[in-house]
Coordinates of C-alpha atoms in Angstrom, one line a residue:
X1 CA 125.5 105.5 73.8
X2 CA 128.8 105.9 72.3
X3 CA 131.5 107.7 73.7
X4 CA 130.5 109.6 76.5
X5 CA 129.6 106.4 78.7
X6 CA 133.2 104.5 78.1
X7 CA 134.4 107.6 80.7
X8 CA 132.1 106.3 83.1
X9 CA 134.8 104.3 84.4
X10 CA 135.8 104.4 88.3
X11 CA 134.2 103.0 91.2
X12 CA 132.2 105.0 92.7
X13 CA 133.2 104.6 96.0
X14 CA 129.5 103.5 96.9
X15 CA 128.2 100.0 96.7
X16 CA 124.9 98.8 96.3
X17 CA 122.7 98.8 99.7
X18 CA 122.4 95.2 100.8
X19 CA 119.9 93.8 102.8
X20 CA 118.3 90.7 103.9
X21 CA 120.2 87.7 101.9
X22 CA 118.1 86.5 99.4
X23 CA 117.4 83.1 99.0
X24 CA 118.2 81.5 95.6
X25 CA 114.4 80.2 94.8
X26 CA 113.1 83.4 95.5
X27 CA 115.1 85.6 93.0
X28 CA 114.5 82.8 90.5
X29 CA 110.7 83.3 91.0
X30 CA 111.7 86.8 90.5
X31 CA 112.9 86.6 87.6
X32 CA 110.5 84.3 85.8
X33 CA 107.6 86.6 86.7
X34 CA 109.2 89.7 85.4
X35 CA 109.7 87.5 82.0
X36 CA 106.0 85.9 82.4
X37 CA 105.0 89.7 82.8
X38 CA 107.3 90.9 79.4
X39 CA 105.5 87.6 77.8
X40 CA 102.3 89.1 78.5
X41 CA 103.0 93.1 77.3
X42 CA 105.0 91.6 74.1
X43 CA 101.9 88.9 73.2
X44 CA 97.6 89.1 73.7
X45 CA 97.6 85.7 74.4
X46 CA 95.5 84.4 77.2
X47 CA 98.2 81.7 78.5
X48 CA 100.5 84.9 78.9
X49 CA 98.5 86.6 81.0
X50 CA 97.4 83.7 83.2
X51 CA 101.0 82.6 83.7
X52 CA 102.1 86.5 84.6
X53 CA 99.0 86.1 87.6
X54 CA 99.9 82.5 88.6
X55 CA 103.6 83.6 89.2
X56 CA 102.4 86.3 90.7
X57 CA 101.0 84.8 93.3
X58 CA 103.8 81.9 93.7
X59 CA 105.8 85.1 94.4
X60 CA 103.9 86.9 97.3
X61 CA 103.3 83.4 98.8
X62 CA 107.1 82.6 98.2
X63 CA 108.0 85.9 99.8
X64 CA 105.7 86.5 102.9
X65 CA 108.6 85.8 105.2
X66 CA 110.4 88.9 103.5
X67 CA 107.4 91.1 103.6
X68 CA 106.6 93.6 106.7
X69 CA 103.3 94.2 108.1
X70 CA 102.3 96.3 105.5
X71 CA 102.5 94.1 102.9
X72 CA 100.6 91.2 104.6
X73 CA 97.9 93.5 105.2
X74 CA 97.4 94.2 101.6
X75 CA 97.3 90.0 100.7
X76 CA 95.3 89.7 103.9
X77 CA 93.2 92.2 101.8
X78 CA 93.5 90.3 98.6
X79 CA 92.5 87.1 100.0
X80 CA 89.3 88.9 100.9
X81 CA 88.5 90.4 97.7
X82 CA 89.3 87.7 95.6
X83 CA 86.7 85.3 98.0
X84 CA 84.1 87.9 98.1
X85 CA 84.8 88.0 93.8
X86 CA 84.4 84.4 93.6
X87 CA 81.4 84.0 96.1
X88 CA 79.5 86.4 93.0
X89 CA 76.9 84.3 91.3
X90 CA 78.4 85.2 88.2
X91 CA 79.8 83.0 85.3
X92 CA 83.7 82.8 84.7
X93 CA 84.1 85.1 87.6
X94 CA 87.6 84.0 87.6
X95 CA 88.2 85.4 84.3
X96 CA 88.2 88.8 85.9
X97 CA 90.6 88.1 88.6
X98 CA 93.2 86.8 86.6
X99 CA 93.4 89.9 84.3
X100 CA 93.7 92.1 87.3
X101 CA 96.4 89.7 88.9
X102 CA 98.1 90.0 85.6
X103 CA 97.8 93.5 85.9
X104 CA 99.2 93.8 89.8
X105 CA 102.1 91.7 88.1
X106 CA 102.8 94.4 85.3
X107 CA 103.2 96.6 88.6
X108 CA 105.4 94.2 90.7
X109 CA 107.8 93.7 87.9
X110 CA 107.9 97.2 86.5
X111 CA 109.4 97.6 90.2
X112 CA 111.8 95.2 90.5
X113 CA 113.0 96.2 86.8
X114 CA 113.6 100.0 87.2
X115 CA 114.8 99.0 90.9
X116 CA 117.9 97.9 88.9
X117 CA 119.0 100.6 87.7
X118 CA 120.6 101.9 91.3
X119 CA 122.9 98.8 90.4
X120 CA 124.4 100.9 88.2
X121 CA 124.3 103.9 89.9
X122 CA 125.4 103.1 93.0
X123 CA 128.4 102.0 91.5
X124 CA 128.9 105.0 89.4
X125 CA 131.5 107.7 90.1
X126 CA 129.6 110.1 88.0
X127 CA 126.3 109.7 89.6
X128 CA 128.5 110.4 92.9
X129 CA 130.0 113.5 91.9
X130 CA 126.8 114.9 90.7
X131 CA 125.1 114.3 93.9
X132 CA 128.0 115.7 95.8
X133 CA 128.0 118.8 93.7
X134 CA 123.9 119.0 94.6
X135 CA 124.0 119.0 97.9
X136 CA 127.5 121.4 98.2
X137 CA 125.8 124.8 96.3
X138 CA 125.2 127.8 98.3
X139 CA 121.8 128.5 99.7
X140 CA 121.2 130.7 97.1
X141 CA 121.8 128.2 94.4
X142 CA 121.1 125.1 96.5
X143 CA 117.4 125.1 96.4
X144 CA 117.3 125.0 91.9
X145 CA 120.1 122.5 92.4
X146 CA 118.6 120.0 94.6
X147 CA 114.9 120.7 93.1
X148 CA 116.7 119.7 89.8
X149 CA 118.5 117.0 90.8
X150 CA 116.0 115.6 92.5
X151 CA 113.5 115.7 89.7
X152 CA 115.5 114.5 86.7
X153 CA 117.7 111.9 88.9
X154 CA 114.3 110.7 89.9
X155 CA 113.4 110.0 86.3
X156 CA 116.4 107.2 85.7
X157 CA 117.0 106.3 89.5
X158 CA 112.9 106.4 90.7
X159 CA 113.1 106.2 94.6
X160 CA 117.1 105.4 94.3
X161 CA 118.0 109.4 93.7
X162 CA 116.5 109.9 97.0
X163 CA 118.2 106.6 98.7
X164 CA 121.4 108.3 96.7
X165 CA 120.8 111.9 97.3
X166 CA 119.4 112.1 101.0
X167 CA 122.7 110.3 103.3
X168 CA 124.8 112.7 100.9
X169 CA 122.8 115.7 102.3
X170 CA 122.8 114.9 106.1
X171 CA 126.3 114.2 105.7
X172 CA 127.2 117.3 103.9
X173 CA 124.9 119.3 106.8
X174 CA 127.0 117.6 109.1
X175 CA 130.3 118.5 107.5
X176 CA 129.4 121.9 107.1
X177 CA 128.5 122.3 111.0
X178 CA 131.3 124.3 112.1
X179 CA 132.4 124.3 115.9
X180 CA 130.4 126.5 118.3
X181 CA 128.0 126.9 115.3
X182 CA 124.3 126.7 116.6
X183 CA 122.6 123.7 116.6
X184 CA 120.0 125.2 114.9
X185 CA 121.7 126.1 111.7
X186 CA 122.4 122.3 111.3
X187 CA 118.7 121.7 111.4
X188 CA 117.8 124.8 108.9
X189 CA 120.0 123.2 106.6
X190 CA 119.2 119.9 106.8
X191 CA 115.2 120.9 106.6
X192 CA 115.9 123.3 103.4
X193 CA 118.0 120.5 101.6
X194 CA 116.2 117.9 102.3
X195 CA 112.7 119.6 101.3
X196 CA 113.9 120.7 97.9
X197 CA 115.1 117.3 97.3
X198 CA 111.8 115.5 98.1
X199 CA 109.6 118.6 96.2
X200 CA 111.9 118.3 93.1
X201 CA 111.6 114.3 93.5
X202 CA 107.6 114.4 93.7
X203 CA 106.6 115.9 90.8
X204 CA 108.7 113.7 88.1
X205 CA 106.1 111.8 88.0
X206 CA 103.6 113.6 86.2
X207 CA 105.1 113.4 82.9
X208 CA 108.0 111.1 83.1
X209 CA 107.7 107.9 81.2
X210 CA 110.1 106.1 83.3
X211 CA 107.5 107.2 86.8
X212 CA 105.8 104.2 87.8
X213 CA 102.9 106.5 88.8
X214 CA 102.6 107.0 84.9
X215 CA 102.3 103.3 84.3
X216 CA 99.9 102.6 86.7
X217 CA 97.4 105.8 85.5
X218 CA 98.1 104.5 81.9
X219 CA 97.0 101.0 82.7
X220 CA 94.1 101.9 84.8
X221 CA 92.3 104.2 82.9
X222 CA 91.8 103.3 79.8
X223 CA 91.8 106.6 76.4
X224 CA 94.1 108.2 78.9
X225 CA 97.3 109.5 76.7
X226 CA 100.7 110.5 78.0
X227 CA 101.2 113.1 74.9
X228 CA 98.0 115.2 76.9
X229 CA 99.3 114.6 80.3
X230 CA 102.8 115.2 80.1
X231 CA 102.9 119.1 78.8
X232 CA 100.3 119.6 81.6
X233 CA 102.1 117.9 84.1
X234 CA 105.6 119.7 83.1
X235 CA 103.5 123.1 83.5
X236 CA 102.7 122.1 87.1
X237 CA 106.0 121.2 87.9
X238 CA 107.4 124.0 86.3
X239 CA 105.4 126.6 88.4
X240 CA 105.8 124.1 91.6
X241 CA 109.4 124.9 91.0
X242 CA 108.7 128.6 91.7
X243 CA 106.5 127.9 94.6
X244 CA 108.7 125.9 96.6
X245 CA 111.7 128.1 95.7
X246 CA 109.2 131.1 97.1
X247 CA 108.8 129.3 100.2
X248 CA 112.2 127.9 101.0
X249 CA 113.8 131.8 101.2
X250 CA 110.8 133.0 103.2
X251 CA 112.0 130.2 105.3
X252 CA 115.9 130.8 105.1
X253 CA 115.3 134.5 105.8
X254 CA 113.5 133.6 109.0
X255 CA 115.6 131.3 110.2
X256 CA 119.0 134.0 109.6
X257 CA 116.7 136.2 111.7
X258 CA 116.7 134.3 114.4
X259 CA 120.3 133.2 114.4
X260 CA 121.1 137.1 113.8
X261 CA 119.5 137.5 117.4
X262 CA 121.4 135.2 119.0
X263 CA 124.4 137.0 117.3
X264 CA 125.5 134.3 114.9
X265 CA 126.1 135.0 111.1
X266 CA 125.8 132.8 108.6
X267 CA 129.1 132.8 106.0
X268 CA 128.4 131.8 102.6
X269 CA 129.7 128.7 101.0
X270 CA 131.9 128.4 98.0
X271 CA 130.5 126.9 95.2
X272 CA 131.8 123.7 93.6
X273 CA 132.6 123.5 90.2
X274 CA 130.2 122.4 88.5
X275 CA 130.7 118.6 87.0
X276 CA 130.7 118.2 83.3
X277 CA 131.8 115.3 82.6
X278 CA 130.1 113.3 85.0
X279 CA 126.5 114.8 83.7
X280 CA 127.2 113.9 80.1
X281 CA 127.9 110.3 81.1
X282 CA 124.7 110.8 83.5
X283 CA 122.7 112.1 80.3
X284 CA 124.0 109.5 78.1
X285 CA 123.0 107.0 80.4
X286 CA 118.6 107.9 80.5
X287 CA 119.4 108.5 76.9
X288 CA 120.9 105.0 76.1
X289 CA 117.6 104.0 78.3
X290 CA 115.3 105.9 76.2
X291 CA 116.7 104.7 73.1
X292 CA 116.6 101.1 73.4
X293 CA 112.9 101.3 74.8
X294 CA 112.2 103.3 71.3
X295 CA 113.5 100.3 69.7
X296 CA 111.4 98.0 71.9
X297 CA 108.6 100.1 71.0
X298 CA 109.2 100.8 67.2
X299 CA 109.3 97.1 66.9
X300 CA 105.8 96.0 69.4
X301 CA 102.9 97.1 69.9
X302 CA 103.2 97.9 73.7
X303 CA 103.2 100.9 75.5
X304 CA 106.2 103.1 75.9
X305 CA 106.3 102.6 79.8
X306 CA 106.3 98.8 79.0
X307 CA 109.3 99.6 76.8
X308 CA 110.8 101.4 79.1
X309 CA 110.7 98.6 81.6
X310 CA 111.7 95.6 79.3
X311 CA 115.0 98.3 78.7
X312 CA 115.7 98.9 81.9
X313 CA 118.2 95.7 82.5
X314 CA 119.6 95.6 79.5
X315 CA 120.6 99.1 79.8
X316 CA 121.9 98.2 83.6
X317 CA 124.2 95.3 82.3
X318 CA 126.1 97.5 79.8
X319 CA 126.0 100.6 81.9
X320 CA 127.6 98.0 84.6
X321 CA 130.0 96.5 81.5
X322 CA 131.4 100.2 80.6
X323 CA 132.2 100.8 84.0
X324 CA 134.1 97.7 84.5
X325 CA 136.0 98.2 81.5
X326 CA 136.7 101.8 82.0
X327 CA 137.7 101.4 85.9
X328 CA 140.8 103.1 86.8
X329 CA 141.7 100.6 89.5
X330 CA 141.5 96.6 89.2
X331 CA 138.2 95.5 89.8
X332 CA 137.8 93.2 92.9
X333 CA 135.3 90.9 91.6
X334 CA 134.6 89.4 87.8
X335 CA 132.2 91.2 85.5
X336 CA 130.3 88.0 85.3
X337 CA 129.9 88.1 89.0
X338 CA 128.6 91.5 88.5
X339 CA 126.4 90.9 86.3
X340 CA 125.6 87.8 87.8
X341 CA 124.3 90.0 91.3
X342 CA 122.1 92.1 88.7
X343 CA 119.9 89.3 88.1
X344 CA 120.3 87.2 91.7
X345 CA 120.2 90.4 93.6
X346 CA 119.0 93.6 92.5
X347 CA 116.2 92.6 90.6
X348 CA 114.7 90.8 93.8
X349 CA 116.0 93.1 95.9
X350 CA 113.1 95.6 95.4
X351 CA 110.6 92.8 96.3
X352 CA 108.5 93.9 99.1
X353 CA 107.8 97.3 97.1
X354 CA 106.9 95.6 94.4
X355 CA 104.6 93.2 96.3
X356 CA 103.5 96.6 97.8
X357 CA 102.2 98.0 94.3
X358 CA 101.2 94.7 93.0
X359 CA 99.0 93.7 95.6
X360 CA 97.1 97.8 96.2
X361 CA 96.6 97.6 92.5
X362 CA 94.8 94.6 92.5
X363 CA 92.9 95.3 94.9
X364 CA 91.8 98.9 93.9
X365 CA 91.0 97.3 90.2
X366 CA 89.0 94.3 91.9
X367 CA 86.9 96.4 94.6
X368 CA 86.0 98.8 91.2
X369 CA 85.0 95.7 89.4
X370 CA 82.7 94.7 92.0
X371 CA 80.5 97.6 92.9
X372 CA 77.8 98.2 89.8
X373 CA 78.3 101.8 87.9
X374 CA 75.0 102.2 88.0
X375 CA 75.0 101.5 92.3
X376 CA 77.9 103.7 92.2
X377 CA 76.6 106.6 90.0
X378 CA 73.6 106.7 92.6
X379 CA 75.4 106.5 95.7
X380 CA 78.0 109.5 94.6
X381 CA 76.9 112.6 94.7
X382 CA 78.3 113.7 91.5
X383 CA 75.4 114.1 88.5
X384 CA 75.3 117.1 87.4
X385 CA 78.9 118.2 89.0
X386 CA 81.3 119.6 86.7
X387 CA 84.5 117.3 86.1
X388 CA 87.1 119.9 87.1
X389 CA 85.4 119.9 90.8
X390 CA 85.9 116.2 90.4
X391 CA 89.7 116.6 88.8
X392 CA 90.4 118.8 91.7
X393 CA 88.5 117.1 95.0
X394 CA 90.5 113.7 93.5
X395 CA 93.9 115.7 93.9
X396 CA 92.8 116.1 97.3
X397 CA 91.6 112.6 98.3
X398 CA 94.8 110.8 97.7
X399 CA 97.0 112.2 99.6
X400 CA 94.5 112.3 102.7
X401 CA 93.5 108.7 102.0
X402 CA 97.5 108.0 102.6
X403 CA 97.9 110.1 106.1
X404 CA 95.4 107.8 107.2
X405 CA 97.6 104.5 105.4
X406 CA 95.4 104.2 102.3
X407 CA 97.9 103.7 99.7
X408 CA 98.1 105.8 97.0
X409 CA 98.2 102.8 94.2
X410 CA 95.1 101.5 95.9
X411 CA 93.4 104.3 95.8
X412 CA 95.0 105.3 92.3
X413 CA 92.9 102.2 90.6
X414 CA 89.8 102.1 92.8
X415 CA 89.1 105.9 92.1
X416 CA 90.3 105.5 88.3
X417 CA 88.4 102.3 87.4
X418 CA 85.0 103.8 89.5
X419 CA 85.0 106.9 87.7
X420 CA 85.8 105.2 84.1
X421 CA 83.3 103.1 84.7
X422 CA 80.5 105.7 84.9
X423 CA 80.7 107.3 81.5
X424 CA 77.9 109.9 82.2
X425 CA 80.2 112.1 84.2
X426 CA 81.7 113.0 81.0
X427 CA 85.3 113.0 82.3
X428 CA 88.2 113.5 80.2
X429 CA 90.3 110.5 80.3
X430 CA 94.0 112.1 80.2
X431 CA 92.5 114.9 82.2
X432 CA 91.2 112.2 84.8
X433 CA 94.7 110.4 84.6
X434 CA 96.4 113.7 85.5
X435 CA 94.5 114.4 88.6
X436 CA 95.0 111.0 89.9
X437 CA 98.8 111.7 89.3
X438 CA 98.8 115.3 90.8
X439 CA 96.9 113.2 94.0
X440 CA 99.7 111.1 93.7
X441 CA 102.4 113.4 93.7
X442 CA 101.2 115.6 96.6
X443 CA 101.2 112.5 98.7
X444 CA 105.0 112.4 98.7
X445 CA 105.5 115.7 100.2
X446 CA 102.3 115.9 102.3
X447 CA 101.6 112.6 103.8
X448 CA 103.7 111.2 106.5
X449 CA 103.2 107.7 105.2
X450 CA 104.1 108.3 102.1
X451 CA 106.9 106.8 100.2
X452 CA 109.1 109.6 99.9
X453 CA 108.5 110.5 104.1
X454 CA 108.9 106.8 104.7
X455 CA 111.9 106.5 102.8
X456 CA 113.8 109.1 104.2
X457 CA 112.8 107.8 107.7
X458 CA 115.0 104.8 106.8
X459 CA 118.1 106.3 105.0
X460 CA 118.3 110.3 106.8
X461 CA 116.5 109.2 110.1
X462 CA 114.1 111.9 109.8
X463 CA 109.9 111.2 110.8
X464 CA 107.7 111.4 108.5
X465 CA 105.1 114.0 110.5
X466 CA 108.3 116.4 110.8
X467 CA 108.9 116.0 107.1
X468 CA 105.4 116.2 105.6
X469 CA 103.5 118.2 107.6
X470 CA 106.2 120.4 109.5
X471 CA 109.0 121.1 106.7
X472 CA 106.2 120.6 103.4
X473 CA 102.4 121.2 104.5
X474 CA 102.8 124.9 103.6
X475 CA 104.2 123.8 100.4
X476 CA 102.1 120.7 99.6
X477 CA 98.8 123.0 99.8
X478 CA 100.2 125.6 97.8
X479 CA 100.9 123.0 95.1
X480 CA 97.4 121.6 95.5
X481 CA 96.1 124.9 94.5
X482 CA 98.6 125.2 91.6
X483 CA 97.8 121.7 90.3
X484 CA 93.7 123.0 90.5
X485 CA 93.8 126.2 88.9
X486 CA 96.0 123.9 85.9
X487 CA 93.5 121.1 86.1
X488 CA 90.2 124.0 85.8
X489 CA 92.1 126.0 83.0
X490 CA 93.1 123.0 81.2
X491 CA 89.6 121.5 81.6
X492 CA 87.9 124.6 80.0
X493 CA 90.3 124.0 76.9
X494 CA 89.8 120.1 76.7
X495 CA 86.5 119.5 78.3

């Protein structure tokens, strides 16, 4: 970490979102189930793993009154599952149930634990100025700028760079909305920016370790192995890039058409200089990150994504620390009652997402577990299909399954546990894990219930049809058939 993080100093001008309060019982449940859950990935013991599911469930009970509708659907869901598990004439059929409740709290906490991180950044001047000098660029910069940031921002921040990175846009469109300017120029603007944002955001996840798409694929399907999946995944970002880019001056060109008729012409903006400092303390920050998860991992057997999320606090209190000591102006509050709000506040903050992923995980993995391979392998139409037509019709499912409010993580583990559980298909694990992650990743841009749509609905006031299909369905198909011409080359190498 060193020196480039003790310049990291000033507020940022920004505080942390706050929301509902959060009552004190509640963030202590919190807490002990994201240590019950580090318990569990640091030891095999059973008692580990039954006390990561039993707090699991103290915590969606505890926290019902926090959750929306969505989320009581998915326990309403649960509840079924787990009675129609039990109901099996089958011995220890609880045994089964507890795993994957121990597994739906992996997900829950590896939520709440990356979640903390925008404690830090919200509080960061450097993660300011960068987004500020994002969403300032000239068009014909902006889109590689935005696509960028959004994408590498995502991989520290998760759904924070967007939370971050989407008011600073609208506001900038707004600034830059001269007088007598067209109304439509504002709304250009705002679409372009805001699509490169969410495209760059989507497709962190397919090789990221800190994505918590990775960690879900990694758990659920069993051989798969991030060294396979992330130089395939980069490759598909990397030509996503170009695609979206492609798109988005088709787009501006159109649009200066139409504003050409109507006599208006657009001026150029200046570009901002570009902000050094602040993106070496940004860098030094994922890297302090990645560096005390490769000590977690160097000394455990877990995976790196469990490392990652056991760092992720850690890492927040002495990013939090350097900024305190380093402020340019006398703090207003204590560093112990900064720290202090990390653990009663942030961490718990992110509660009804992680209850969210939790709860669709467990019931994806328990609604596998309870249909017979051999039933299944019938009932598909799939012997004798070749496994890229399955790679690639999977890309497709998941982000159809969420326009109609299937959630991806749901669908995520029922597809991946079905299809590992029926070995004749011959699919490739990591190749199987990508797919479900490509699925994953096109339901950010293309489905208007998606987290990325839904999201901005809340922060830019934007709805999720007019984001997903209207500014990105053109894009989201291209992708698709980026991601399958990938998946079908890469099968023919790996098999």
């Amino acid at each position: 970490m060193g020196a480039p993080l003790a310049t990291d100093g000033a507020e940022a001008g920004e505080t942390p979102p706050s929301g509902a309060p959060i009552p004190p019982l509640f963030a202590l449940i919190c807490c002990l189930l994201c240590l019950a859950v580090m318990w569990a990935q640091l030891s095999e013991r059973w008692v580990a793993h039954l006390s990561a599911a039993t707090l699991f469930v103290i915590f969606c009970v505890a926290g019902v009154r926090r959750f929306g509708l969505r989320e009581r659907v998915l326990m309403a869901l649960a509840l079924a599952v787990t009675a129609y598990a039990l109901w099996q004439p089958q011995p220890q059929s609880w045994r089964p149930i507890v795993e994957f409740l121990s597994r739906g709290a992996f997900l829950a906490a590896f939520m709440m634990l990356m979640s903390s991180l925008r404690e830090g950044a919200f509080r960061s001047r450097s993660v300011l100025e960068i987004g500020r000098y994002l969403t300032n660029q000239p068009p014909s910069r902006r889109y590689f700028a935005l696509h960028l940031g959004g994408h590498f921002m995502g991989t520290l921040l998760n759904f924070s760079a967007i939370s971050l990175l989407g008011p600073l846009i609208l506001r900038g469109a707004r600034a830059a909305q001269a007088p007598g300017s067209p109304p439509a120029l504002y709304d250009i603007r705002l679409r372009r920016q805001i699509s490169a944002l969410s495209r760059g955001f989507s497709w962190f996840n397919l090789w990221a370790p800190t994505a918590i798409a990775q960690a879900v694929v990694l758990t659920t399907v069993p051989g798969s192995r991030a060294g396979i999946i992330a130089p395939l995944g980069l490759t598909i970002a990397f030509i996503t890039l170009w695609v979206g880019w492609g798109e988005d001056r088709v787009t501006g060109y159109r649009a200066r058409m139409r504003l050409a008729e109507q006599g208006f012409k657009v001026s150029p903006a200046e570009a901002p200089s570009f902000p050094a400092q602040s993106l070496v303390r940004f860098l030094a920050v994922a890297a302090g990150l990645l560096g005390l998860a490769a000590v977690v991992y160097s000394v455990s057997s877990i995976p790196f994504v469990s490392a990652i999320m056991i760092a992720a606090v850690p890492l927040t209190a002495l990013w939090m620390t350097v900024q305190f000591v380093t402020a340019s102006e006398p703090p207003t509050e204590p560093l112990s009652g900064r720290l202090w709000q990390l653990i009663r506040t942030a961490v718990p903050s992110g509660s009804p997402e992680a209850a969210t992923l939790g709860l669709a995980g467990f019931i994806g993995l328990s609604a596998a577990s309870l249909v017979s391979p051999q039933t299944m392998a019938k009932a598909l139409p799939l012997s004798g299909t070749a496994p890229a037509v399955i790679y690639i019709a999977i890309t497709a499912i998941i982000p159809l399954a969420s326009c109609i409010g299937l959630p991806p993580m749901m669908m995520v583990t029922f597809i991946g546990a079905i299809l590992v559980s029926v070995p004749e298909l011959g699919l490739n694990p990591s190749l199987l894990g990508l797919s479900l992650l490509v699925g994953w990743s096109l339901n950010l841009t293309g489905s208007p219930l998606g987290a990325t749509s839904l999201l901005l609905s809340r922060v830019v006031g934007i709805s999720g049809i007019l984001h997903a299909w209207r500014w990105n369905g053109l894009f989201t198909v291209l992708s698709w058939v980026v991601a399958a011409c990938v998946l079908l080359a890469a099968t023919g190498l790996l098999g």
